[in-house]
Amino acid sequence: MPVMGQQKVVRLLLSDASVSAETKKDLKPCGGHDYPVDVSSGDLTGTGTPDLLVNVMTCGDAVGVASYVYRKEKSGYVSVFRAEDPPVYAEIDRGDLVVTRQLYQKGDPVSYPSSEEVVTYGWHGDEFTESYRMRNDYSKTVGGDNGDGGGEDGEDDGVGDGAAVPTSPPG
């Protein structure tokens, strides 16, 4: 049984001042009553109670637009992490937060990113800190050859270069 239903999660996001207006704009049902959110729970912050991990996606192609972690406190759920630089998707892996971002070079189709960056965060004290980072560069010769070899210099063109922002609970 989920810790919190989809509609309550959407209300939590809409009431959170740290959630961007752009993300809030995407929080509409995708036909019917289902919202474009994936919700996971697990103890990420060491409290012994489930924290909420919320991924907000687009309706059409399920591209992750933002990821959030909420910690359960006496007053309710409090935001302790956000990553709002699409495409982004976060998961819980053995008590760690794992955030994956697909990276594109100029001309890459949405279905074939040039690479992806996977960052693992652990909870230390009262915040998430980066504990591991890896990058996978994908071959253009298998499946996703866009024919142009990337940007002028063959490097990332800056799309998706924003950083995830750990947040601290108030008080």
C-alpha positions as a LaTeX table, in Angstrom:
\begin{tabular}{lrrr}
\hline
Residue & $x$ (\AA) & $y$ (\AA) & $z$ (\AA) \\
\hline
Met1 & 0.00 & 0.00 & 0.00 \\
Pro2 & 1.45 & 3.40 & $-0.97$ \\
Val3 & 2.46 & 5.81 & 1.77 \\
Met4 & 0.59 & 8.60 & 0.01 \\
Gly5 & $-1.84$ & 8.50 & $-2.89$ \\
Gln6 & $-1.23$ & 10.30 & $-6.16$ \\
Gln7 & $-3.69$ & 13.13 & $-5.55$ \\
Lys8 & $-2.22$ & 13.87 & $-2.10$ \\
Val9 & 1.28 & 13.88 & $-3.60$ \\
Val10 & 0.14 & 16.36 & $-6.25$ \\
Arg11 & $-1.38$ & 18.59 & $-3.54$ \\
Leu12 & 1.92 & 18.37 & $-1.61$ \\
Leu13 & 3.88 & 19.48 & $-4.70$ \\
Leu14 & 1.45 & 22.29 & $-5.52$ \\
Ser15 & 1.66 & 23.65 & $-1.96$ \\
Asp16 & 5.48 & 23.47 & $-1.83$ \\
Ala17 & 6.99 & 26.92 & $-2.51$ \\
Ser18 & 10.31 & 25.31 & $-3.54$ \\
Val19 & 8.69 & 23.50 & $-6.49$ \\
Ser20 & 9.14 & 25.53 & $-9.68$ \\
Ala21 & 6.20 & 27.08 & $-11.49$ \\
Glu22 & 7.26 & 25.12 & $-14.60$ \\
Thr23 & 6.91 & 21.81 & $-12.72$ \\
Lys24 & 3.59 & 22.83 & $-11.20$ \\
Lys25 & 2.33 & 23.56 & $-14.71$ \\
Asp26 & 2.98 & 19.89 & $-15.63$ \\
Leu27 & 0.89 & 18.59 & $-12.72$ \\
Lys28 & $-2.32$ & 17.94 & $-14.62$ \\
Pro29 & $-4.01$ & 14.59 & $-15.17$ \\
Cys30 & $-2.90$ & 12.67 & $-18.27$ \\
Gly31 & $-6.37$ & 11.85 & $-19.44$ \\
Gly32 & $-8.70$ & 10.46 & $-16.84$ \\
His33 & $-7.55$ & 10.84 & $-13.25$ \\
Asp34 & $-3.92$ & 9.71 & $-13.36$ \\
Tyr35 & $-1.20$ & 12.28 & $-12.81$ \\
Pro36 & 2.29 & 12.09 & $-14.36$ \\
Val37 & 3.99 & 11.26 & $-11.05$ \\
Asp38 & 5.84 & 8.18 & $-9.83$ \\
Val39 & 5.96 & 7.86 & $-6.06$ \\
Ser40 & 8.39 & 5.66 & $-4.13$ \\
Ser41 & 8.94 & 5.41 & $-0.41$ \\
Gly42 & 11.86 & 4.27 & 1.70 \\
Asp43 & 14.07 & 5.45 & 4.52 \\
Leu44 & 16.50 & 7.80 & 2.77 \\
Thr45 & 17.10 & 10.18 & 5.69 \\
Gly46 & 17.70 & 7.76 & 8.56 \\
Thr47 & 14.55 & 8.54 & 10.53 \\
Gly48 & 13.21 & 4.99 & 10.40 \\
Thr49 & 10.05 & 6.26 & 8.71 \\
Pro50 & 9.45 & 6.26 & 4.96 \\
Asp51 & 10.51 & 9.32 & 3.03 \\
Leu52 & 8.72 & 10.12 & $-0.23$ \\
Leu53 & 10.53 & 10.18 & $-3.55$ \\
Val54 & 8.46 & 11.86 & $-6.25$ \\
Asn55 & 9.28 & 11.97 & $-9.96$ \\
Val56 & 7.21 & 14.30 & $-12.14$ \\
Met57 & 7.03 & 13.37 & $-15.83$ \\
Thr58 & 5.49 & 14.57 & $-19.05$ \\
Cys59 & 2.23 & 12.90 & $-20.06$ \\
Gly60 & 3.08 & 12.20 & $-23.69$ \\
Asp61 & 6.46 & 10.50 & $-23.50$ \\
Ala62 & 7.04 & 10.04 & $-19.73$ \\
Val63 & 10.20 & 12.14 & $-19.71$ \\
Gly64 & 11.19 & 13.04 & $-16.16$ \\
Val65 & 10.94 & 16.78 & $-15.56$ \\
Ala66 & 11.72 & 16.91 & $-11.83$ \\
Ser67 & 12.50 & 14.75 & $-8.80$ \\
Tyr68 & 11.83 & 15.53 & $-5.14$ \\
Val69 & 12.44 & 13.92 & $-1.76$ \\
Tyr70 & 10.19 & 14.70 & 1.19 \\
Arg71 & 11.10 & 13.77 & 4.76 \\
Lys72 & 8.36 & 12.91 & 7.25 \\
Glu73 & 8.41 & 15.23 & 10.26 \\
Lys74 & 5.90 & 16.00 & 13.00 \\
Ser75 & 4.47 & 18.91 & 10.98 \\
Gly76 & 4.13 & 16.78 & 7.83 \\
Tyr77 & 6.38 & 16.19 & 4.85 \\
Val78 & 9.26 & 18.63 & 4.34 \\
Ser79 & 11.26 & 19.04 & 1.12 \\
Val80 & 14.89 & 17.93 & 1.52 \\
Phe81 & 15.95 & 17.49 & $-2.12$ \\
Arg82 & 14.96 & 18.66 & $-5.58$ \\
Ala83 & 16.31 & 18.20 & $-9.08$ \\
Glu84 & 14.39 & 20.24 & $-11.65$ \\
Asp85 & 16.59 & 20.01 & $-14.73$ \\
Pro86 & 14.91 & 17.69 & $-17.25$ \\
Pro87 & 15.34 & 15.01 & $-18.24$ \\
Val88 & 15.84 & 13.66 & $-14.72$ \\
Tyr89 & 14.63 & 10.61 & $-12.81$ \\
Ala90 & 15.48 & 9.49 & $-9.27$ \\
Glu91 & 15.31 & 6.12 & $-7.55$ \\
Ile92 & 15.99 & 4.61 & $-4.15$ \\
Asp93 & 18.80 & 2.06 & $-4.10$ \\
Arg94 & 19.62 & 0.39 & $-0.78$ \\
Gly95 & 18.93 & 3.55 & 1.20 \\
Asp96 & 20.70 & 5.89 & $-1.23$ \\
Leu97 & 19.17 & 8.40 & $-3.61$ \\
Val98 & 20.24 & 7.78 & $-7.22$ \\
Val99 & 19.55 & 10.56 & $-9.73$ \\
Thr100 & 19.90 & 9.90 & $-13.46$ \\
Arg101 & 20.04 & 12.63 & $-16.09$ \\
Gln102 & 20.15 & 11.97 & $-19.80$ \\
Leu103 & 22.49 & 14.34 & $-21.64$ \\
Tyr104 & 22.03 & 15.38 & $-25.24$ \\
Gln105 & 24.30 & 16.85 & $-27.87$ \\
Lys106 & 22.90 & 19.15 & $-30.49$ \\
Gly107 & 20.79 & 17.13 & $-32.90$ \\
Asp108 & 20.23 & 14.10 & $-30.64$ \\
Pro109 & 16.69 & 12.74 & $-30.89$ \\
Val110 & 14.84 & 12.39 & $-27.56$ \\
Ser111 & 15.03 & 8.61 & $-27.85$ \\
Tyr112 & 18.85 & 8.57 & $-28.16$ \\
Pro113 & 20.77 & 10.75 & $-25.70$ \\
Ser114 & 24.54 & 11.06 & $-26.16$ \\
Ser115 & 25.18 & 10.09 & $-22.56$ \\
Glu116 & 23.75 & 9.87 & $-19.10$ \\
Glu117 & 25.02 & 10.97 & $-15.73$ \\
Val118 & 24.18 & 8.95 & $-12.64$ \\
Val119 & 24.77 & 10.58 & $-9.26$ \\
Thr120 & 24.36 & 8.78 & $-5.93$ \\
Tyr121 & 23.56 & 10.81 & $-2.82$ \\
Gly122 & 23.63 & 9.67 & 0.79 \\
Trp123 & 22.05 & 11.37 & 3.80 \\
His124 & 24.68 & 12.84 & 6.12 \\
Gly125 & 23.68 & 14.93 & 9.10 \\
Asp126 & 20.76 & 16.96 & 7.81 \\
Glu127 & 21.32 & 16.93 & 4.05 \\
Phe128 & 22.06 & 14.82 & 1.01 \\
Thr129 & 25.66 & 14.81 & $-0.14$ \\
Glu130 & 27.07 & 13.36 & $-3.32$ \\
Ser131 & 28.84 & 10.06 & $-2.72$ \\
Tyr132 & 29.39 & 8.77 & $-6.24$ \\
Arg133 & 29.13 & 10.02 & $-9.83$ \\
Met134 & 29.41 & 8.16 & $-13.09$ \\
Arg135 & 28.81 & 8.94 & $-16.73$ \\
Asn136 & 27.88 & 6.62 & $-19.56$ \\
Asp137 & 28.69 & 7.80 & $-23.09$ \\
Tyr138 & 26.63 & 6.04 & $-25.75$ \\
Ser139 & 27.76 & 4.98 & $-29.20$ \\
Lys140 & 26.18 & 6.79 & $-32.13$ \\
Thr141 & 26.74 & 3.79 & $-34.38$ \\
Val142 & 24.14 & 1.60 & $-32.67$ \\
Gly143 & 20.52 & 2.65 & $-33.03$ \\
Gly144 & 20.86 & 6.39 & $-32.55$ \\
Asp145 & 23.13 & 7.74 & $-35.27$ \\
Asn146 & 21.93 & 11.25 & $-35.90$ \\
Gly147 & 24.56 & 11.76 & $-38.57$ \\
Asp148 & 26.10 & 14.97 & $-37.28$ \\
Gly149 & 28.50 & 13.68 & $-34.63$ \\
Gly150 & 27.29 & 16.09 & $-31.98$ \\
Gly151 & 27.98 & 19.80 & $-31.57$ \\
Glu152 & 30.69 & 21.75 & $-33.36$ \\
Asp153 & 33.34 & 20.60 & $-30.92$ \\
Gly154 & 31.77 & 17.17 & $-30.24$ \\
Glu155 & 31.07 & 18.13 & $-26.65$ \\
Asp156 & 27.77 & 18.58 & $-24.83$ \\
Asp157 & 26.01 & 21.75 & $-25.90$ \\
Gly158 & 24.97 & 22.66 & $-22.38$ \\
Val159 & 21.47 & 21.20 & $-22.56$ \\
Gly160 & 20.66 & 19.73 & $-19.17$ \\
Asp161 & 23.66 & 21.18 & $-17.31$ \\
Gly162 & 21.75 & 22.30 & $-14.21$ \\
Ala163 & 22.62 & 20.73 & $-10.89$ \\
Ala164 & 20.39 & 18.96 & $-8.42$ \\
Val165 & 19.85 & 21.10 & $-5.36$ \\
Pro166 & 19.78 & 19.44 & $-1.93$ \\
Thr167 & 17.53 & 21.37 & 0.44 \\
Ser168 & 17.58 & 21.43 & 4.22 \\
Pro169 & 14.50 & 21.18 & 6.41 \\
Pro170 & 13.53 & 24.44 & 8.12 \\
Gly171 & 14.52 & 25.04 & 11.70 \\
\hline
\end{tabular}
